[in-house]
């Protein structure tokens, strides 16, 4: 766990707005608040705990990141989501972990680390002039539960440009290859999420637009190897249906 640090701007804002529970702040302070929440309720990319943290460790190393300085927050909720918020901080929803599908996890994590390595989130914050209304860090997580509050990690996050997405797609494949994971894992993740949400993409792909050309441009999934590593097609169908049912509740 990181050592205690001097109060940040986010901490000052939190103290000033603790009674109301909300603060009106700029994008840089907003991100600092997310990062503070992840440090308190999240994890570093240490292997051995679960498939998501294992993937973050291996792919962070492949991307030249320090796993001990790579922070992951898990958010409750039914959606399949993940995001890079810059500075080696990430948010992942619990269903990505609970589905227990390594191929899905590898693809999702590789793409988010790719955005971080390429500096996309950092540049968005640096160039943004918008003002965000965000919950205070105290309301971002359940003390002792290790989860961010549903929706907290996604306030103010914006989609990337088509150029940035294409860059991240290519970088994700390179990271997967370097980490010794199937290079088609990102295509597998796109197909899995498409099967959950339909052609509109939905959820994670709201900010990661899905097109047939995009999937077609990825290394093709090897069905035989995918079944060996991540279970038979029937299991995958059950996983997809389970998530669909969760979304309908």
PDB file of C-alpha atoms in Angstrom:
ATOM      1  CA  UNK A   1       0.000   0.000   0.000  1.00  0.00           C
ATOM      2  CA  UNK A   2       1.285   3.515  -0.804  1.00  0.00           C
ATOM      3  CA  UNK A   3       2.542   5.584   2.132  1.00  0.00           C
ATOM      4  CA  UNK A   4       0.519   8.530   3.383  1.00  0.00           C
ATOM      5  CA  UNK A   5       1.065  11.710   1.413  1.00  0.00           C
ATOM      6  CA  UNK A   6       0.614  15.411   2.031  1.00  0.00           C
ATOM      7  CA  UNK A   7      -2.922  16.715   1.469  1.00  0.00           C
ATOM      8  CA  UNK A   8      -3.730  17.109  -2.204  1.00  0.00           C
ATOM      9  CA  UNK A   9      -6.068  19.565  -3.863  1.00  0.00           C
ATOM     10  CA  UNK A  10      -8.650  16.781  -3.912  1.00  0.00           C
ATOM     11  CA  UNK A  11      -8.298  16.386  -0.133  1.00  0.00           C
ATOM     12  CA  UNK A  12      -8.781  20.123   0.397  1.00  0.00           C
ATOM     13  CA  UNK A  13     -11.899  20.070  -1.762  1.00  0.00           C
ATOM     14  CA  UNK A  14     -13.160  17.019   0.097  1.00  0.00           C
ATOM     15  CA  UNK A  15     -12.764  18.747   3.469  1.00  0.00           C
ATOM     16  CA  UNK A  16     -14.521  21.863   2.255  1.00  0.00           C
ATOM     17  CA  UNK A  17     -17.469  19.966   0.806  1.00  0.00           C
ATOM     18  CA  UNK A  18     -17.873  17.066   3.247  1.00  0.00           C
ATOM     19  CA  UNK A  19     -21.185  18.333   4.611  1.00  0.00           C
ATOM     20  CA  UNK A  20     -22.786  18.628   1.203  1.00  0.00           C
ATOM     21  CA  UNK A  21     -21.118  15.498  -0.163  1.00  0.00           C
ATOM     22  CA  UNK A  22     -20.509  17.125  -3.526  1.00  0.00           C
ATOM     23  CA  UNK A  23     -17.979  19.489  -5.067  1.00  0.00           C
ATOM     24  CA  UNK A  24     -17.806  21.524  -8.263  1.00  0.00           C
ATOM     25  CA  UNK A  25     -14.281  21.202  -9.573  1.00  0.00           C
ATOM     26  CA  UNK A  26     -12.173  21.219 -12.714  1.00  0.00           C
ATOM     27  CA  UNK A  27     -10.987  18.104 -14.577  1.00  0.00           C
ATOM     28  CA  UNK A  28      -7.551  17.893 -12.951  1.00  0.00           C
ATOM     29  CA  UNK A  29      -8.958  17.990  -9.422  1.00  0.00           C
ATOM     30  CA  UNK A  30     -11.748  15.629 -10.460  1.00  0.00           C
ATOM     31  CA  UNK A  31      -9.224  13.055 -11.581  1.00  0.00           C
ATOM     32  CA  UNK A  32      -7.196  13.535  -8.398  1.00  0.00           C
ATOM     33  CA  UNK A  33     -10.345  12.717  -6.463  1.00  0.00           C
ATOM     34  CA  UNK A  34     -10.867   9.498  -8.431  1.00  0.00           C
ATOM     35  CA  UNK A  35      -7.254   8.547  -7.874  1.00  0.00           C
ATOM     36  CA  UNK A  36      -7.519   9.196  -4.144  1.00  0.00           C
ATOM     37  CA  UNK A  37     -10.550   6.910  -3.985  1.00  0.00           C
ATOM     38  CA  UNK A  38      -8.758   4.153  -5.868  1.00  0.00           C
ATOM     39  CA  UNK A  39      -5.748   4.365  -3.556  1.00  0.00           C
ATOM     40  CA  UNK A  40      -8.048   4.006  -0.538  1.00  0.00           C
ATOM     41  CA  UNK A  41     -10.372   1.295  -1.828  1.00  0.00           C
ATOM     42  CA  UNK A  42      -8.393  -0.332  -4.615  1.00  0.00           C
ATOM     43  CA  UNK A  43      -5.315  -2.401  -5.259  1.00  0.00           C
ATOM     44  CA  UNK A  44      -1.939  -2.306  -6.918  1.00  0.00           C
ATOM     45  CA  UNK A  45      -1.164  -4.692  -9.775  1.00  0.00           C
ATOM     46  CA  UNK A  46       0.209  -7.516  -7.669  1.00  0.00           C
ATOM     47  CA  UNK A  47      -0.213 -10.995  -9.149  1.00  0.00           C
ATOM     48  CA  UNK A  48      -1.835 -13.937  -7.420  1.00  0.00           C
ATOM     49  CA  UNK A  49      -5.045 -12.371  -6.103  1.00  0.00           C
ATOM     50  CA  UNK A  50      -7.384 -12.737  -9.101  1.00  0.00           C
ATOM     51  CA  UNK A  51      -7.387 -12.844 -12.900  1.00  0.00           C
ATOM     52  CA  UNK A  52      -7.855  -9.090 -13.296  1.00  0.00           C
ATOM     53  CA  UNK A  53      -4.907  -8.133 -11.080  1.00  0.00           C
ATOM     54  CA  UNK A  54      -2.803 -10.861 -12.720  1.00  0.00           C
ATOM     55  CA  UNK A  55      -3.588  -9.350 -16.120  1.00  0.00           C
ATOM     56  CA  UNK A  56      -2.822  -5.829 -14.938  1.00  0.00           C
ATOM     57  CA  UNK A  57       0.516  -6.997 -13.552  1.00  0.00           C
ATOM     58  CA  UNK A  58       1.669  -8.816 -16.676  1.00  0.00           C
ATOM     59  CA  UNK A  59       0.406  -6.200 -19.134  1.00  0.00           C
ATOM     60  CA  UNK A  60       1.692  -3.285 -17.046  1.00  0.00           C
ATOM     61  CA  UNK A  61       5.156  -4.860 -17.115  1.00  0.00           C
ATOM     62  CA  UNK A  62       4.812  -5.354 -20.872  1.00  0.00           C
ATOM     63  CA  UNK A  63       3.976  -1.657 -21.184  1.00  0.00           C
ATOM     64  CA  UNK A  64       6.940  -0.549 -19.105  1.00  0.00           C
ATOM     65  CA  UNK A  65       4.834   0.419 -16.072  1.00  0.00           C
ATOM     66  CA  UNK A  66       5.717  -0.295 -12.449  1.00  0.00           C
ATOM     67  CA  UNK A  67       3.061  -2.737 -11.110  1.00  0.00           C
ATOM     68  CA  UNK A  68       3.414  -1.254  -7.618  1.00  0.00           C
ATOM     69  CA  UNK A  69       2.454   2.131  -9.041  1.00  0.00           C
ATOM     70  CA  UNK A  70      -0.382   0.761 -11.154  1.00  0.00           C
ATOM     71  CA  UNK A  71      -3.647   1.207  -9.228  1.00  0.00           C
ATOM     72  CA  UNK A  72      -6.948  -0.574  -9.869  1.00  0.00           C
ATOM     73  CA  UNK A  73     -10.338   0.173  -8.359  1.00  0.00           C
ATOM     74  CA  UNK A  74     -13.220  -2.301  -8.613  1.00  0.00           C
ATOM     75  CA  UNK A  75     -16.661  -0.784  -9.002  1.00  0.00           C
ATOM     76  CA  UNK A  76     -19.926  -2.514  -8.107  1.00  0.00           C
ATOM     77  CA  UNK A  77     -22.693  -2.667 -10.681  1.00  0.00           C
ATOM     78  CA  UNK A  78     -24.024  -4.968 -13.432  1.00  0.00           C
ATOM     79  CA  UNK A  79     -22.178  -3.443 -16.400  1.00  0.00           C
ATOM     80  CA  UNK A  80     -19.036  -4.701 -18.103  1.00  0.00           C
ATOM     81  CA  UNK A  81     -16.787  -1.641 -17.924  1.00  0.00           C
ATOM     82  CA  UNK A  82     -13.173  -0.598 -17.628  1.00  0.00           C
ATOM     83  CA  UNK A  83     -11.404   2.729 -17.990  1.00  0.00           C
ATOM     84  CA  UNK A  84      -8.001   4.356 -17.809  1.00  0.00           C
ATOM     85  CA  UNK A  85      -8.172   7.651 -15.930  1.00  0.00           C
ATOM     86  CA  UNK A  86      -4.497   8.433 -16.463  1.00  0.00           C
ATOM     87  CA  UNK A  87      -1.476   8.388 -14.227  1.00  0.00           C
ATOM     88  CA  UNK A  88      -1.546   4.562 -14.182  1.00  0.00           C
ATOM     89  CA  UNK A  89      -4.976   4.472 -12.474  1.00  0.00           C
ATOM     90  CA  UNK A  90      -7.776   2.244 -13.716  1.00  0.00           C
ATOM     91  CA  UNK A  91     -11.401   1.408 -12.871  1.00  0.00           C
ATOM     92  CA  UNK A  92     -12.920  -2.019 -13.589  1.00  0.00           C
ATOM     93  CA  UNK A  93     -16.428  -3.207 -12.787  1.00  0.00           C
ATOM     94  CA  UNK A  94     -16.889  -6.342 -10.696  1.00  0.00           C
ATOM     95  CA  UNK A  95     -18.583  -8.374 -13.507  1.00  0.00           C
ATOM     96  CA  UNK A  96     -15.329  -8.257 -15.504  1.00  0.00           C
ATOM     97  CA  UNK A  97     -13.790 -10.158 -12.596  1.00  0.00           C
ATOM     98  CA  UNK A  98     -16.742 -12.366 -11.739  1.00  0.00           C
ATOM     99  CA  UNK A  99     -17.292 -13.676 -15.266  1.00  0.00           C
ATOM    100  CA  UNK A 100     -14.065 -15.679 -14.848  1.00  0.00           C
ATOM    101  CA  UNK A 101     -13.110 -15.469 -18.515  1.00  0.00           C
ATOM    102  CA  UNK A 102      -9.352 -14.823 -18.937  1.00  0.00           C
ATOM    103  CA  UNK A 103      -9.632 -14.030 -22.647  1.00  0.00           C
ATOM    104  CA  UNK A 104     -12.149 -11.269 -21.943  1.00  0.00           C
ATOM    105  CA  UNK A 105     -10.022  -9.913 -19.089  1.00  0.00           C
ATOM    106  CA  UNK A 106      -6.806  -9.896 -21.122  1.00  0.00           C
ATOM    107  CA  UNK A 107      -8.430  -7.998 -23.972  1.00  0.00           C
ATOM    108  CA  UNK A 108     -10.119  -5.388 -21.781  1.00  0.00           C
ATOM    109  CA  UNK A 109      -7.074  -4.788 -19.577  1.00  0.00           C
ATOM    110  CA  UNK A 110      -4.656  -4.613 -22.522  1.00  0.00           C
ATOM    111  CA  UNK A 111      -6.720  -1.925 -24.183  1.00  0.00           C
ATOM    112  CA  UNK A 112      -6.963   0.231 -21.060  1.00  0.00           C
ATOM    113  CA  UNK A 113      -3.243  -0.075 -20.335  1.00  0.00           C
ATOM    114  CA  UNK A 114      -2.648   0.869 -23.963  1.00  0.00           C
ATOM    115  CA  UNK A 115      -4.562   4.126 -23.433  1.00  0.00           C
ATOM    116  CA  UNK A 116      -2.440   4.817 -20.341  1.00  0.00           C
ATOM    117  CA  UNK A 117       0.879   4.014 -22.029  1.00  0.00           C
ATOM    118  CA  UNK A 118      -0.079   6.260 -24.936  1.00  0.00           C
ATOM    119  CA  UNK A 119      -1.001   9.096 -22.541  1.00  0.00           C
ATOM    120  CA  UNK A 120      -4.527   9.519 -23.879  1.00  0.00           C
ATOM    121  CA  UNK A 121      -6.276  10.158 -20.554  1.00  0.00           C
ATOM    122  CA  UNK A 122      -3.513  12.481 -19.368  1.00  0.00           C
ATOM    123  CA  UNK A 123      -3.813  14.573 -22.534  1.00  0.00           C
ATOM    124  CA  UNK A 124      -7.598  14.742 -22.201  1.00  0.00           C
ATOM    125  CA  UNK A 125      -7.322  16.177 -18.705  1.00  0.00           C
ATOM    126  CA  UNK A 126      -4.542  18.574 -19.703  1.00  0.00           C
ATOM    127  CA  UNK A 127      -6.539  20.016 -22.603  1.00  0.00           C
ATOM    128  CA  UNK A 128     -10.007  19.984 -21.046  1.00  0.00           C
ATOM    129  CA  UNK A 129     -11.613  23.226 -19.913  1.00  0.00           C
ATOM    130  CA  UNK A 130     -14.811  21.658 -18.625  1.00  0.00           C
ATOM    131  CA  UNK A 131     -16.083  21.783 -15.077  1.00  0.00           C
ATOM    132  CA  UNK A 132     -17.352  18.619 -13.437  1.00  0.00           C
ATOM    133  CA  UNK A 133     -19.713  17.994 -10.549  1.00  0.00           C
ATOM    134  CA  UNK A 134     -18.485  14.959  -8.646  1.00  0.00           C
ATOM    135  CA  UNK A 135     -19.191  13.104  -5.425  1.00  0.00           C
ATOM    136  CA  UNK A 136     -16.618  13.436  -2.668  1.00  0.00           C
ATOM    137  CA  UNK A 137     -14.104  10.667  -2.132  1.00  0.00           C
ATOM    138  CA  UNK A 138     -15.935   9.604   1.027  1.00  0.00           C
ATOM    139  CA  UNK A 139     -18.926   8.568  -1.056  1.00  0.00           C
ATOM    140  CA  UNK A 140     -16.835   6.828  -3.724  1.00  0.00           C
ATOM    141  CA  UNK A 141     -16.258   3.609  -1.842  1.00  0.00           C
ATOM    142  CA  UNK A 142     -17.683   1.298   0.769  1.00  0.00           C
ATOM    143  CA  UNK A 143     -15.240   1.286   3.718  1.00  0.00           C
ATOM    144  CA  UNK A 144     -13.776  -2.179   4.165  1.00  0.00           C
ATOM    145  CA  UNK A 145     -15.511  -3.543   1.081  1.00  0.00           C
ATOM    146  CA  UNK A 146     -12.820  -2.654  -1.440  1.00  0.00           C
ATOM    147  CA  UNK A 147     -15.308  -1.462  -4.043  1.00  0.00           C
ATOM    148  CA  UNK A 148     -16.026   1.915  -5.539  1.00  0.00           C
ATOM    149  CA  UNK A 149     -19.643   3.026  -5.432  1.00  0.00           C
ATOM    150  CA  UNK A 150     -21.551   2.215  -8.607  1.00  0.00           C
ATOM    151  CA  UNK A 151     -21.134   5.039 -11.102  1.00  0.00           C
ATOM    152  CA  UNK A 152     -18.490   6.943  -9.142  1.00  0.00           C
ATOM    153  CA  UNK A 153     -15.593   6.067 -11.373  1.00  0.00           C
ATOM    154  CA  UNK A 154     -17.336   7.111 -14.581  1.00  0.00           C
ATOM    155  CA  UNK A 155     -18.385  10.667 -13.767  1.00  0.00           C
ATOM    156  CA  UNK A 156     -16.823  13.017 -16.263  1.00  0.00           C
ATOM    157  CA  UNK A 157     -15.045  10.350 -18.317  1.00  0.00           C
ATOM    158  CA  UNK A 158     -15.190  11.109 -22.010  1.00  0.00           C
ATOM    159  CA  UNK A 159     -14.739   8.962 -25.070  1.00  0.00           C
ATOM    160  CA  UNK A 160     -11.565   8.952 -27.106  1.00  0.00           C
ATOM    161  CA  UNK A 161     -11.215   9.966 -30.741  1.00  0.00           C
ATOM    162  CA  UNK A 162     -11.213   7.392 -33.509  1.00  0.00           C
ATOM    163  CA  UNK A 163      -7.490   8.028 -33.998  1.00  0.00           C
ATOM    164  CA  UNK A 164      -6.792   7.401 -30.312  1.00  0.00           C
ATOM    165  CA  UNK A 165      -8.883   4.241 -30.350  1.00  0.00           C
ATOM    166  CA  UNK A 166      -7.010   2.930 -33.383  1.00  0.00           C
ATOM    167  CA  UNK A 167      -3.718   3.668 -31.626  1.00  0.00           C
ATOM    168  CA  UNK A 168      -4.888   1.876 -28.480  1.00  0.00           C
ATOM    169  CA  UNK A 169      -6.142  -1.099 -30.486  1.00  0.00           C
ATOM    170  CA  UNK A 170      -2.733  -1.586 -32.070  1.00  0.00           C
ATOM    171  CA  UNK A 171      -0.913  -1.001 -28.791  1.00  0.00           C
ATOM    172  CA  UNK A 172      -3.149  -3.526 -27.013  1.00  0.00           C
ATOM    173  CA  UNK A 173      -2.185  -6.236 -29.493  1.00  0.00           C
ATOM    174  CA  UNK A 174       1.498  -5.372 -29.021  1.00  0.00           C
ATOM    175  CA  UNK A 175       1.150  -5.541 -25.226  1.00  0.00           C
ATOM    176  CA  UNK A 176      -0.651  -8.878 -25.362  1.00  0.00           C
ATOM    177  CA  UNK A 177       2.054 -10.329 -27.590  1.00  0.00           C
ATOM    178  CA  UNK A 178       4.853  -9.055 -25.368  1.00  0.00           C
ATOM    179  CA  UNK A 179       3.108 -10.413 -22.243  1.00  0.00           C
ATOM    180  CA  UNK A 180       2.755 -13.855 -23.819  1.00  0.00           C
ATOM    181  CA  UNK A 181      -1.026 -13.638 -24.113  1.00  0.00           C
ATOM    182  CA  UNK A 182      -2.976 -14.423 -27.296  1.00  0.00           C
ATOM    183  CA  UNK A 183      -2.825 -11.334 -29.546  1.00  0.00           C
ATOM    184  CA  UNK A 184      -6.449 -11.965 -30.514  1.00  0.00           C
ATOM    185  CA  UNK A 185      -7.656 -11.425 -26.925  1.00  0.00           C
ATOM    186  CA  UNK A 186      -8.772  -7.872 -27.684  1.00  0.00           C
ATOM    187  CA  UNK A 187     -10.880  -9.070 -30.622  1.00  0.00           C
ATOM    188  CA  UNK A 188     -12.326 -11.733 -28.294  1.00  0.00           C
ATOM    189  CA  UNK A 189     -13.267  -9.009 -25.788  1.00  0.00           C
ATOM    190  CA  UNK A 190     -14.932  -6.891 -28.480  1.00  0.00           C
ATOM    191  CA  UNK A 191     -16.946  -9.873 -29.683  1.00  0.00           C
ATOM    192  CA  UNK A 192     -17.934 -10.881 -26.147  1.00  0.00           C
ATOM    193  CA  UNK A 193     -19.203  -7.418 -25.269  1.00  0.00           C
ATOM    194  CA  UNK A 194     -20.974  -7.118 -28.616  1.00  0.00           C
ATOM    195  CA  UNK A 195     -22.797 -10.366 -27.810  1.00  0.00           C
ATOM    196  CA  UNK A 196     -23.897  -8.911 -24.458  1.00  0.00           C
ATOM    197  CA  UNK A 197     -24.985  -5.478 -25.656  1.00  0.00           C
ATOM    198  CA  UNK A 198     -25.617  -5.946 -29.357  1.00  0.00           C
ATOM    199  CA  UNK A 199     -24.171  -4.004 -32.253  1.00  0.00           C
ATOM    200  CA  UNK A 200     -24.582  -0.688 -30.438  1.00  0.00           C
ATOM    201  CA  UNK A 201     -21.609  -1.687 -28.281  1.00  0.00           C
ATOM    202  CA  UNK A 202     -23.016  -0.445 -24.979  1.00  0.00           C
ATOM    203  CA  UNK A 203     -21.329  -0.006 -21.606  1.00  0.00           C
ATOM    204  CA  UNK A 204     -17.548  -0.221 -22.035  1.00  0.00           C
ATOM    205  CA  UNK A 205     -17.953   0.378 -25.755  1.00  0.00           C
ATOM    206  CA  UNK A 206     -19.981   3.569 -25.252  1.00  0.00           C
ATOM    207  CA  UNK A 207     -16.602   5.289 -25.040  1.00  0.00           C
ATOM    208  CA  UNK A 208     -14.869   2.619 -27.132  1.00  0.00           C
ATOM    209  CA  UNK A 209     -16.952   2.627 -30.341  1.00  0.00           C
ATOM    210  CA  UNK A 210     -17.564  -0.756 -31.878  1.00  0.00           C
ATOM    211  CA  UNK A 211     -17.535  -1.211 -35.648  1.00  0.00           C
ATOM    212  CA  UNK A 212     -17.336  -4.314 -37.797  1.00  0.00           C
ATOM    213  CA  UNK A 213     -14.236  -2.857 -39.420  1.00  0.00           C
ATOM    214  CA  UNK A 214     -12.617  -2.478 -36.014  1.00  0.00           C
ATOM    215  CA  UNK A 215     -13.117  -6.122 -35.093  1.00  0.00           C
ATOM    216  CA  UNK A 216     -12.074  -7.232 -38.560  1.00  0.00           C
ATOM    217  CA  UNK A 217      -8.807  -5.306 -38.247  1.00  0.00           C
ATOM    218  CA  UNK A 218      -7.746  -7.342 -35.204  1.00  0.00           C
ATOM    219  CA  UNK A 219      -5.885 -10.671 -35.286  1.00  0.00           C
ATOM    220  CA  UNK A 220      -8.604 -13.304 -35.711  1.00  0.00           C
ATOM    221  CA  UNK A 221      -9.647 -15.325 -32.675  1.00  0.00           C
ATOM    222  CA  UNK A 222      -8.410 -18.917 -32.732  1.00  0.00           C
ATOM    223  CA  UNK A 223     -11.540 -20.841 -31.586  1.00  0.00           C
ATOM    224  CA  UNK A 224      -9.649 -23.978 -30.612  1.00  0.00           C
ATOM    225  CA  UNK A 225      -7.088 -22.153 -28.479  1.00  0.00           C
ATOM    226  CA  UNK A 226      -9.803 -19.910 -27.030  1.00  0.00           C
ATOM    227  CA  UNK A 227     -11.716 -22.968 -25.845  1.00  0.00           C
ATOM    228  CA  UNK A 228      -8.575 -24.439 -24.296  1.00  0.00           C
ATOM    229  CA  UNK A 229      -7.702 -21.246 -22.427  1.00  0.00           C
ATOM    230  CA  UNK A 230     -11.102 -19.782 -21.610  1.00  0.00           C
ATOM    231  CA  UNK A 231     -13.659 -22.564 -21.824  1.00  0.00           C
ATOM    232  CA  UNK A 232     -15.944 -24.033 -24.482  1.00  0.00           C
ATOM    233  CA  UNK A 233     -18.394 -22.023 -26.539  1.00  0.00           C
ATOM    234  CA  UNK A 234     -21.293 -23.256 -24.382  1.00  0.00           C
ATOM    235  CA  UNK A 235     -19.672 -21.784 -21.272  1.00  0.00           C
ATOM    236  CA  UNK A 236     -19.097 -18.487 -23.039  1.00  0.00           C
ATOM    237  CA  UNK A 237     -22.772 -18.383 -24.028  1.00  0.00           C
ATOM    238  CA  UNK A 238     -23.735 -18.987 -20.397  1.00  0.00           C
ATOM    239  CA  UNK A 239     -21.438 -16.144 -19.281  1.00  0.00           C
ATOM    240  CA  UNK A 240     -22.972 -13.780 -21.809  1.00  0.00           C
ATOM    241  CA  UNK A 241     -26.510 -14.718 -20.738  1.00  0.00           C
ATOM    242  CA  UNK A 242     -25.676 -14.328 -17.042  1.00  0.00           C
ATOM    243  CA  UNK A 243     -24.482 -10.763 -17.629  1.00  0.00           C
ATOM    244  CA  UNK A 244     -27.544  -9.987 -19.745  1.00  0.00           C
ATOM    245  CA  UNK A 245     -29.788 -11.165 -16.919  1.00  0.00           C
ATOM    246  CA  UNK A 246     -27.885  -9.000 -14.459  1.00  0.00           C
ATOM    247  CA  UNK A 247     -28.442  -5.973 -16.653  1.00  0.00           C
ATOM    248  CA  UNK A 248     -32.192  -6.586 -16.746  1.00  0.00           C
ATOM    249  CA  UNK A 249     -32.629  -6.603 -12.954  1.00  0.00           C
TER     250      UNK A 249
END
